[in-house]
PDB file of C-alpha atoms in Angstrom:
ATOM      1  CA  MET C   1       0.000   0.000   0.000  1.00 77.00           C
ATOM      2  CA  ARG C   2       1.068   3.598  -0.582  1.00 86.00           C
ATOM      3  CA  ILE C   3       1.383   5.706   2.559  1.00 92.00           C
ATOM      4  CA  LEU C   4       1.952   9.436   3.027  1.00 95.00           C
ATOM      5  CA  LEU C   5       4.045  10.118   6.130  1.00 96.00           C
ATOM      6  CA  VAL C   6       3.787  13.703   7.372  1.00 96.00           C
ATOM      7  CA  GLU C   7       6.394  14.364  10.049  1.00 95.00           C
ATOM      8  CA  ASP C   8       8.756  17.334  10.525  1.00 92.00           C
ATOM      9  CA  ASP C   9      11.191  15.417  12.741  1.00 92.00           C
ATOM     10  CA  LYS C  10      13.574  14.015  10.121  1.00 93.00           C
ATOM     11  CA  VAL C  11      15.095  11.357  12.396  1.00 94.00           C
ATOM     12  CA  LEU C  12      11.664  10.025  13.351  1.00 93.00           C
ATOM     13  CA  ALA C  13      10.390  10.244   9.778  1.00 94.00           C
ATOM     14  CA  ASP C  14      13.357   8.255   8.452  1.00 93.00           C
ATOM     15  CA  ALA C  15      12.925   5.571  11.124  1.00 93.00           C
ATOM     16  CA  LEU C  16       9.194   5.212  10.462  1.00 94.00           C
ATOM     17  CA  SER C  17       9.730   5.134   6.711  1.00 92.00           C
ATOM     18  CA  ARG C  18      12.334   2.355   6.962  1.00 90.00           C
ATOM     19  CA  ALA C  19      10.003   0.248   9.093  1.00 90.00           C
ATOM     20  CA  LEU C  20       7.061   0.704   6.732  1.00 90.00           C
ATOM     21  CA  VAL C  21       9.129   0.018   3.622  1.00 86.00           C
ATOM     22  CA  GLN C  22      10.406  -3.165   5.276  1.00 83.00           C
ATOM     23  CA  SER C  23       6.751  -4.184   5.529  1.00 80.00           C
ATOM     24  CA  ALA C  24       6.511  -3.745   1.729  1.00 75.00           C
ATOM     25  CA  HIS C  25       4.680  -0.401   1.740  1.00 84.00           C
ATOM     26  CA  ALA C  26       5.568   2.488  -0.556  1.00 84.00           C
ATOM     27  CA  VAL C  27       6.176   5.597   1.562  1.00 90.00           C
ATOM     28  CA  ASP C  28       6.336   9.271   0.612  1.00 92.00           C
ATOM     29  CA  ILE C  29       7.559  11.747   3.243  1.00 94.00           C
ATOM     30  CA  VAL C  30       6.678  15.442   3.584  1.00 95.00           C
ATOM     31  CA  SER C  31       7.509  17.719   6.501  1.00 94.00           C
ATOM     32  CA  THR C  32       5.030  20.618   6.369  1.00 94.00           C
ATOM     33  CA  GLY C  33       1.265  20.929   6.438  1.00 94.00           C
ATOM     34  CA  GLU C  34       1.204  22.708   3.097  1.00 95.00           C
ATOM     35  CA  GLU C  35       3.172  19.904   1.424  1.00 95.00           C
ATOM     36  CA  ALA C  36       0.839  17.354   3.000  1.00 95.00           C
ATOM     37  CA  ASP C  37      -2.280  19.167   1.803  1.00 95.00           C
ATOM     38  CA  HIS C  38      -0.917  19.302  -1.748  1.00 94.00           C
ATOM     39  CA  ALA C  39       0.133  15.619  -1.736  1.00 93.00           C
ATOM     40  CA  LEU C  40      -3.194  14.420  -0.332  1.00 93.00           C
ATOM     41  CA  ALA C  41      -5.088  16.382  -2.961  1.00 92.00           C
ATOM     42  CA  LEU C  42      -3.571  14.015  -5.541  1.00 85.00           C
ATOM     43  CA  GLY C  43      -5.686  11.194  -4.106  1.00 78.00           C
ATOM     44  CA  ILE C  44      -3.119   8.429  -4.667  1.00 81.00           C
ATOM     45  CA  TYR C  45      -2.674   7.209  -1.079  1.00 88.00           C
ATOM     46  CA  ASP C  46      -4.172   4.337   0.887  1.00 88.00           C
ATOM     47  CA  LEU C  47      -3.290   5.833   4.275  1.00 93.00           C
ATOM     48  CA  ALA C  48      -1.868   9.007   5.824  1.00 96.00           C
ATOM     49  CA  ILE C  49       0.210   9.147   9.004  1.00 97.00           C
ATOM     50  CA  LEU C  50      -0.188  12.748  10.056  1.00 95.00           C
ATOM     51  CA  ASP C  51       1.618  14.597  12.839  1.00 93.00           C
ATOM     52  CA  ILE C  52      -0.448  17.298  14.543  1.00 90.00           C
ATOM     53  CA  GLY C  53       2.375  19.734  15.269  1.00 88.00           C
ATOM     54  CA  LEU C  54       3.439  20.765  11.759  1.00 90.00           C
ATOM     55  CA  PRO C  55       4.905  24.048  10.487  1.00 85.00           C
ATOM     56  CA  LYS C  56       2.848  26.388   8.258  1.00 82.00           C
ATOM     57  CA  LEU C  57      -0.357  24.335   8.502  1.00 92.00           C
ATOM     58  CA  SER C  58      -1.265  22.123  11.458  1.00 91.00           C
ATOM     59  CA  GLY C  59      -2.092  18.461  11.105  1.00 92.00           C
ATOM     60  CA  LEU C  60      -5.657  19.177  12.210  1.00 92.00           C
ATOM     61  CA  ASP C  61      -6.022  21.781   9.442  1.00 94.00           C
ATOM     62  CA  VAL C  62      -4.678  19.286   6.903  1.00 95.00           C
ATOM     63  CA  LEU C  63      -7.189  16.725   8.149  1.00 95.00           C
ATOM     64  CA  ARG C  64     -10.027  19.256   7.960  1.00 94.00           C
ATOM     65  CA  ARG C  65      -9.179  20.061   4.316  1.00 95.00           C
ATOM     66  CA  LEU C  66      -8.879  16.361   3.453  1.00 94.00           C
ATOM     67  CA  ARG C  67     -12.348  15.557   4.785  1.00 93.00           C
ATOM     68  CA  ALA C  68     -13.778  18.678   3.117  1.00 94.00           C
ATOM     69  CA  ARG C  69     -12.744  17.072  -0.196  1.00 91.00           C
ATOM     70  CA  LYS C  70     -14.954  14.092   0.780  1.00 91.00           C
ATOM     71  CA  SER C  71     -11.960  11.773   1.084  1.00 90.00           C
ATOM     72  CA  THR C  72     -12.544   8.668   3.208  1.00 90.00           C
ATOM     73  CA  MET C  73      -8.873   7.670   3.258  1.00 91.00           C
ATOM     74  CA  PRO C  74      -7.832   6.446   6.726  1.00 93.00           C
ATOM     75  CA  VAL C  75      -5.714   8.831   8.784  1.00 95.00           C
ATOM     76  CA  LEU C  76      -3.526   7.941  11.760  1.00 95.00           C
ATOM     77  CA  MET C  77      -2.705  11.031  13.827  1.00 93.00           C
ATOM     78  CA  LEU C  78       0.593  11.350  15.702  1.00 91.00           C
ATOM     79  CA  THR C  79       0.715  13.743  18.644  1.00 86.00           C
ATOM     80  CA  ALA C  80       3.093  14.772  21.396  1.00 80.00           C
ATOM     81  CA  PHE C  81       0.119  16.233  23.291  1.00 69.00           C
ATOM     82  CA  ASP C  82      -1.991  13.273  24.311  1.00 63.00           C
ATOM     83  CA  THR C  83      -4.871  15.177  25.902  1.00 68.00           C
ATOM     84  CA  LEU C  84      -8.530  14.298  25.767  1.00 73.00           C
ATOM     85  CA  GLN C  85      -9.270  17.619  24.049  1.00 75.00           C
ATOM     86  CA  ASP C  86      -6.752  16.895  21.248  1.00 74.00           C
ATOM     87  CA  ARG C  87      -8.162  13.406  20.671  1.00 75.00           C
ATOM     88  CA  VAL C  88     -11.754  14.657  20.595  1.00 80.00           C
ATOM     89  CA  ARG C  89     -10.902  17.447  18.144  1.00 81.00           C
ATOM     90  CA  GLY C  90      -9.095  15.056  15.828  1.00 81.00           C
ATOM     91  CA  LEU C  91     -11.801  12.410  15.947  1.00 83.00           C
ATOM     92  CA  ASP C  92     -14.486  15.026  15.328  1.00 86.00           C
ATOM     93  CA  LEU C  93     -12.562  16.196  12.261  1.00 87.00           C
ATOM     94  CA  GLY C  94     -12.377  12.649  10.895  1.00 90.00           C
ATOM     95  CA  ALA C  95      -9.216  11.010  12.263  1.00 91.00           C
ATOM     96  CA  ASP C  96      -9.410   7.208  12.340  1.00 92.00           C
ATOM     97  CA  ASP C  97      -6.850   6.550  15.051  1.00 92.00           C
ATOM     98  CA  TYR C  98      -4.403   8.292  17.396  1.00 90.00           C
ATOM     99  CA  LEU C  99      -0.909   7.429  18.568  1.00 90.00           C
ATOM    100  CA  ALA C 100       0.873   9.467  21.236  1.00 88.00           C
ATOM    101  CA  LYS C 101       4.623  10.064  21.103  1.00 88.00           C
ATOM    102  CA  PRO C 102       6.817   8.378  22.125  1.00 87.00           C
ATOM    103  CA  PHE C 103       5.606   5.031  20.811  1.00 89.00           C
ATOM    104  CA  ASP C 104       7.081   1.675  19.816  1.00 90.00           C
ATOM    105  CA  LEU C 105       7.388   0.804  16.130  1.00 90.00           C
ATOM    106  CA  PRO C 106       5.501  -2.517  16.483  1.00 89.00           C
ATOM    107  CA  GLU C 107       2.477  -0.635  17.809  1.00 92.00           C
ATOM    108  CA  LEU C 108       2.505   1.814  14.884  1.00 92.00           C
ATOM    109  CA  GLU C 109       2.874  -1.054  12.403  1.00 90.00           C
ATOM    110  CA  ALA C 110      -0.053  -2.900  14.005  1.00 89.00           C
ATOM    111  CA  ARG C 111      -2.269   0.189  13.837  1.00 91.00           C
ATOM    112  CA  VAL C 112      -1.321   0.729  10.195  1.00 91.00           C
ATOM    113  CA  ARG C 113      -2.247  -2.857   9.348  1.00 86.00           C
ATOM    114  CA  ALA C 114      -5.573  -2.548  11.167  1.00 86.00           C
ATOM    115  CA  LEU C 115      -6.502   0.690   9.382  1.00 90.00           C
ATOM    116  CA  LEU C 116      -5.583  -0.718   5.970  1.00 84.00           C
ATOM    117  CA  ARG C 117      -7.580  -3.892   6.574  1.00 79.00           C
ATOM    118  CA  ARG C 118     -10.566  -1.855   7.717  1.00 80.00           C
ATOM    119  CA  SER C 119     -10.417   0.474   4.714  1.00 72.00           C
ATOM    120  CA  THR C 120     -10.239  -2.391   2.220  1.00 66.00           C
ATOM    121  CA  ASN C 121     -12.746  -4.572   4.100  1.00 57.00           C
ATOM    122  CA  SER C 122     -10.179  -7.342   4.110  1.00 59.00           C
ATOM    123  CA  THR C 123      -9.375 -10.021   6.657  1.00 63.00           C
ATOM    124  CA  PRO C 124      -5.915 -10.736   8.098  1.00 71.00           C
ATOM    125  CA  TYR C 125      -5.652 -13.509   5.484  1.00 79.00           C
ATOM    126  CA  LEU C 126      -5.912 -13.490   1.697  1.00 83.00           C
ATOM    127  CA  GLU C 127      -6.497 -16.816  -0.020  1.00 87.00           C
ATOM    128  CA  HIS C 128      -6.194 -18.092  -3.583  1.00 87.00           C
ATOM    129  CA  GLY C 129      -6.687 -21.838  -3.750  1.00 86.00           C
ATOM    130  CA  LEU C 130      -4.053 -23.359  -1.474  1.00 89.00           C
ATOM    131  CA  LEU C 131      -2.148 -20.057  -1.392  1.00 91.00           C
ATOM    132  CA  ARG C 132      -2.596 -18.166   1.873  1.00 91.00           C
ATOM    133  CA  PHE C 133      -1.206 -14.673   2.591  1.00 89.00           C
ATOM    134  CA  ASP C 134      -0.886 -13.651   6.237  1.00 85.00           C
ATOM    135  CA  THR C 135      -1.098  -9.839   5.973  1.00 77.00           C
ATOM    136  CA  VAL C 136      -0.282  -9.384   9.664  1.00 69.00           C
ATOM    137  CA  GLY C 137       2.821 -11.574   9.822  1.00 76.00           C
ATOM    138  CA  ARG C 138       3.761 -10.706   6.194  1.00 79.00           C
ATOM    139  CA  ARG C 139       4.144 -14.400   5.337  1.00 86.00           C
ATOM    140  CA  VAL C 140       2.853 -16.563   2.495  1.00 92.00           C
ATOM    141  CA  PHE C 141       2.049 -20.260   2.664  1.00 93.00           C
ATOM    142  CA  TYR C 142       1.168 -22.815   0.037  1.00 92.00           C
ATOM    143  CA  ASP C 143      -0.612 -25.889   1.400  1.00 90.00           C
ATOM    144  CA  LYS C 144       0.541 -24.736   4.881  1.00 89.00           C
ATOM    145  CA  LYS C 145       4.205 -24.645   3.796  1.00 91.00           C
ATOM    146  CA  PRO C 146       5.988 -21.249   3.891  1.00 91.00           C
ATOM    147  CA  LEU C 147       7.194 -19.608   0.699  1.00 92.00           C
ATOM    148  CA  ASP C 148      10.360 -17.505   0.574  1.00 91.00           C
ATOM    149  CA  LEU C 149       9.420 -14.193  -1.066  1.00 90.00           C
ATOM    150  CA  SER C 150      11.256 -10.864  -1.095  1.00 87.00           C
ATOM    151  CA  PRO C 151       9.478  -7.757   0.301  1.00 82.00           C
ATOM    152  CA  ARG C 152       8.787  -6.520  -3.242  1.00 83.00           C
ATOM    153  CA  GLU C 153       7.443  -9.915  -4.320  1.00 88.00           C
ATOM    154  CA  LEU C 154       5.221  -9.897  -1.243  1.00 87.00           C
ATOM    155  CA  ALA C 155       3.889  -6.470  -2.188  1.00 85.00           C
ATOM    156  CA  VAL C 156       3.105  -7.520  -5.769  1.00 88.00           C
ATOM    157  CA  LEU C 157       1.382 -10.695  -4.613  1.00 90.00           C
ATOM    158  CA  GLU C 158      -0.662  -8.854  -1.976  1.00 86.00           C
ATOM    159  CA  LEU C 159      -1.892  -6.336  -4.540  1.00 85.00           C
ATOM    160  CA  LEU C 160      -2.877  -9.065  -7.005  1.00 89.00           C
ATOM    161  CA  MET C 161      -4.621 -11.153  -4.349  1.00 88.00           C
ATOM    162  CA  MET C 162      -6.523  -8.170  -2.990  1.00 82.00           C
ATOM    163  CA  ARG C 163      -7.794  -7.498  -6.504  1.00 83.00           C
ATOM    164  CA  GLU C 164      -8.273 -11.135  -7.468  1.00 84.00           C
ATOM    165  CA  GLY C 165     -10.193 -11.456 -10.723  1.00 83.00           C
ATOM    166  CA  ARG C 166      -9.509  -7.838 -11.697  1.00 86.00           C
ATOM    167  CA  VAL C 167      -6.752  -6.479 -13.889  1.00 89.00           C
ATOM    168  CA  VAL C 168      -4.071  -4.508 -12.055  1.00 88.00           C
ATOM    169  CA  GLY C 169      -2.360  -2.044 -14.380  1.00 87.00           C
ATOM    170  CA  LYS C 170       1.366  -1.342 -14.313  1.00 84.00           C
ATOM    171  CA  GLU C 171       0.745   2.261 -13.287  1.00 81.00           C
ATOM    172  CA  GLN C 172      -1.344   1.035 -10.348  1.00 80.00           C
ATOM    173  CA  MET C 173       1.513  -1.222  -9.291  1.00 84.00           C
ATOM    174  CA  VAL C 174       4.057   1.587  -9.496  1.00 80.00           C
ATOM    175  CA  ASN C 175       1.805   3.918  -7.489  1.00 75.00           C
ATOM    176  CA  HIS C 176       1.298   1.325  -4.744  1.00 72.00           C
ATOM    177  CA  LEU C 177       4.777  -0.202  -4.631  1.00 74.00           C
ATOM    178  CA  TYR C 178       7.150   2.734  -5.036  1.00 73.00           C
ATOM    179  CA  GLY C 179       7.593   6.046  -3.244  1.00 68.00           C
ATOM    180  CA  TRP C 180       8.715   9.371  -4.702  1.00 65.00           C
ATOM    181  CA  GLY C 181      12.384   8.778  -3.950  1.00 63.00           C
ATOM    182  CA  ASP C 182      12.519   5.279  -5.423  1.00 67.00           C
ATOM    183  CA  GLU C 183      14.241   4.735  -8.735  1.00 67.00           C
ATOM    184  CA  VAL C 184      11.797   2.830 -10.933  1.00 70.00           C
ATOM    185  CA  GLY C 185      13.276   1.342 -14.098  1.00 67.00           C
ATOM    186  CA  ASP C 186      11.219   0.899 -17.249  1.00 63.00           C
ATOM    187  CA  ASN C 187      10.937  -2.852 -16.653  1.00 83.00           C
ATOM    188  CA  ALA C 188      10.823  -2.865 -12.831  1.00 83.00           C
ATOM    189  CA  ILE C 189       7.279  -4.212 -12.660  1.00 85.00           C
ATOM    190  CA  GLU C 190       7.976  -6.880 -15.293  1.00 88.00           C
ATOM    191  CA  VAL C 191      11.039  -8.047 -13.348  1.00 89.00           C
ATOM    192  CA  ASN C 192       9.115  -8.320 -10.069  1.00 88.00           C
ATOM    193  CA  VAL C 193       6.218 -10.163 -11.701  1.00 91.00           C
ATOM    194  CA  TYR C 194       8.638 -12.507 -13.506  1.00 91.00           C
ATOM    195  CA  ARG C 195      10.418 -13.421 -10.266  1.00 92.00           C
ATOM    196  CA  LEU C 196       7.124 -14.002  -8.499  1.00 92.00           C
ATOM    197  CA  ARG C 197       5.852 -16.170 -11.349  1.00 91.00           C
ATOM    198  CA  LYS C 198       8.924 -18.391 -11.176  1.00 91.00           C
ATOM    199  CA  LYS C 199       8.067 -19.201  -7.562  1.00 92.00           C
ATOM    200  CA  LEU C 200       4.300 -19.592  -8.006  1.00 92.00           C
ATOM    201  CA  GLU C 201       3.895 -21.366 -11.346  1.00 89.00           C
ATOM    202  CA  PRO C 202       5.381 -24.693 -10.123  1.00 89.00           C
ATOM    203  CA  LEU C 203       2.599 -24.611  -7.519  1.00 89.00           C
ATOM    204  CA  GLY C 204      -0.098 -24.149 -10.152  1.00 85.00           C
ATOM    205  CA  CYS C 205      -0.738 -20.476  -9.276  1.00 88.00           C
ATOM    206  CA  GLU C 206      -0.953 -18.407 -12.449  1.00 88.00           C
ATOM    207  CA  ILE C 207      -0.423 -14.673 -12.867  1.00 90.00           C
ATOM    208  CA  ARG C 208      -1.935 -13.778 -16.228  1.00 90.00           C
ATOM    209  CA  THR C 209      -0.708 -10.983 -18.459  1.00 89.00           C
ATOM    210  CA  VAL C 210      -3.531  -8.996 -20.053  1.00 88.00           C
ATOM    211  CA  ARG C 211      -1.806  -7.415 -23.023  1.00 86.00           C
ATOM    212  CA  GLY C 212      -1.789  -3.646 -22.931  1.00 84.00           C
ATOM    213  CA  MET C 213      -3.569  -3.563 -19.566  1.00 86.00           C
ATOM    214  CA  GLY C 214      -1.653  -5.311 -16.792  1.00 89.00           C
ATOM    215  CA  TYR C 215      -1.808  -8.488 -14.707  1.00 91.00           C
ATOM    216  CA  LEU C 216      -4.325 -10.510 -12.735  1.00 89.00           C
ATOM    217  CA  MET C 217      -4.761 -13.578 -10.622  1.00 85.00           C
ATOM    218  CA  ASP C 218      -7.763 -15.186 -12.248  1.00 74.00           C
ATOM    219  CA  SER C 219     -10.812 -16.143 -10.220  1.00 58.00           C
ATOM    220  CA  GLY C 220     -13.087 -16.430 -13.274  1.00 45.00           C
ATOM    221  CA  ASP C 221     -13.854 -13.726 -15.790  1.00 41.00           C
ATOM    222  CA  ALA C 222     -11.492 -10.740 -15.641  1.00 39.00           C
ATOM    223  CA  GLN C 223     -12.981  -7.376 -14.683  1.00 40.00           C
ATOM    224  CA  THR C 224     -11.384  -4.045 -15.419  1.00 38.00           C
TER     225      THR C 224
END
């Protein structure tokens, strides 16, 4: 999933970004409220992690503008001021969850997973025949036996399984798998899909190429 991280503390932002990327998310980082408002207006994110205390435009103002655009994207607020009044204001403006600083990375990662599952109406497990994806533990099993997949292969597989039976375009994959600072070669998606296919095809799991459109894991008739 593609996440916008809005945090003006560079050390904290870098640490959070590394943890989220390790969990196979694409992460873009901005440090001011104005940058966050502009990025969120693009509508390309699955989740925002939004600090309240931002320069130029507060996190609460960014949240207010986001909800005024009728966006239902989940938002996790970060705050150094864990008061009841702050939580009530944020929740009234449309925040989905709160996390007070300082916090442990495992707790943030768990809250991110919960918000993403809730927003996509998905369960902790995705299944395709005997293939089972544990979205919490970030592990994949075939017939109860673990498969060794790289973080990028995991991300591609998760996207295809979440959209089973529907074509996933290359642009969609790039938007969900890579952040702004990532170098994306012309054939990056093809390489990742090829490597994943080599591991899945011996198990009878097919990733179909729909010429000129993208890829899908077939569950019947393809839908665009």
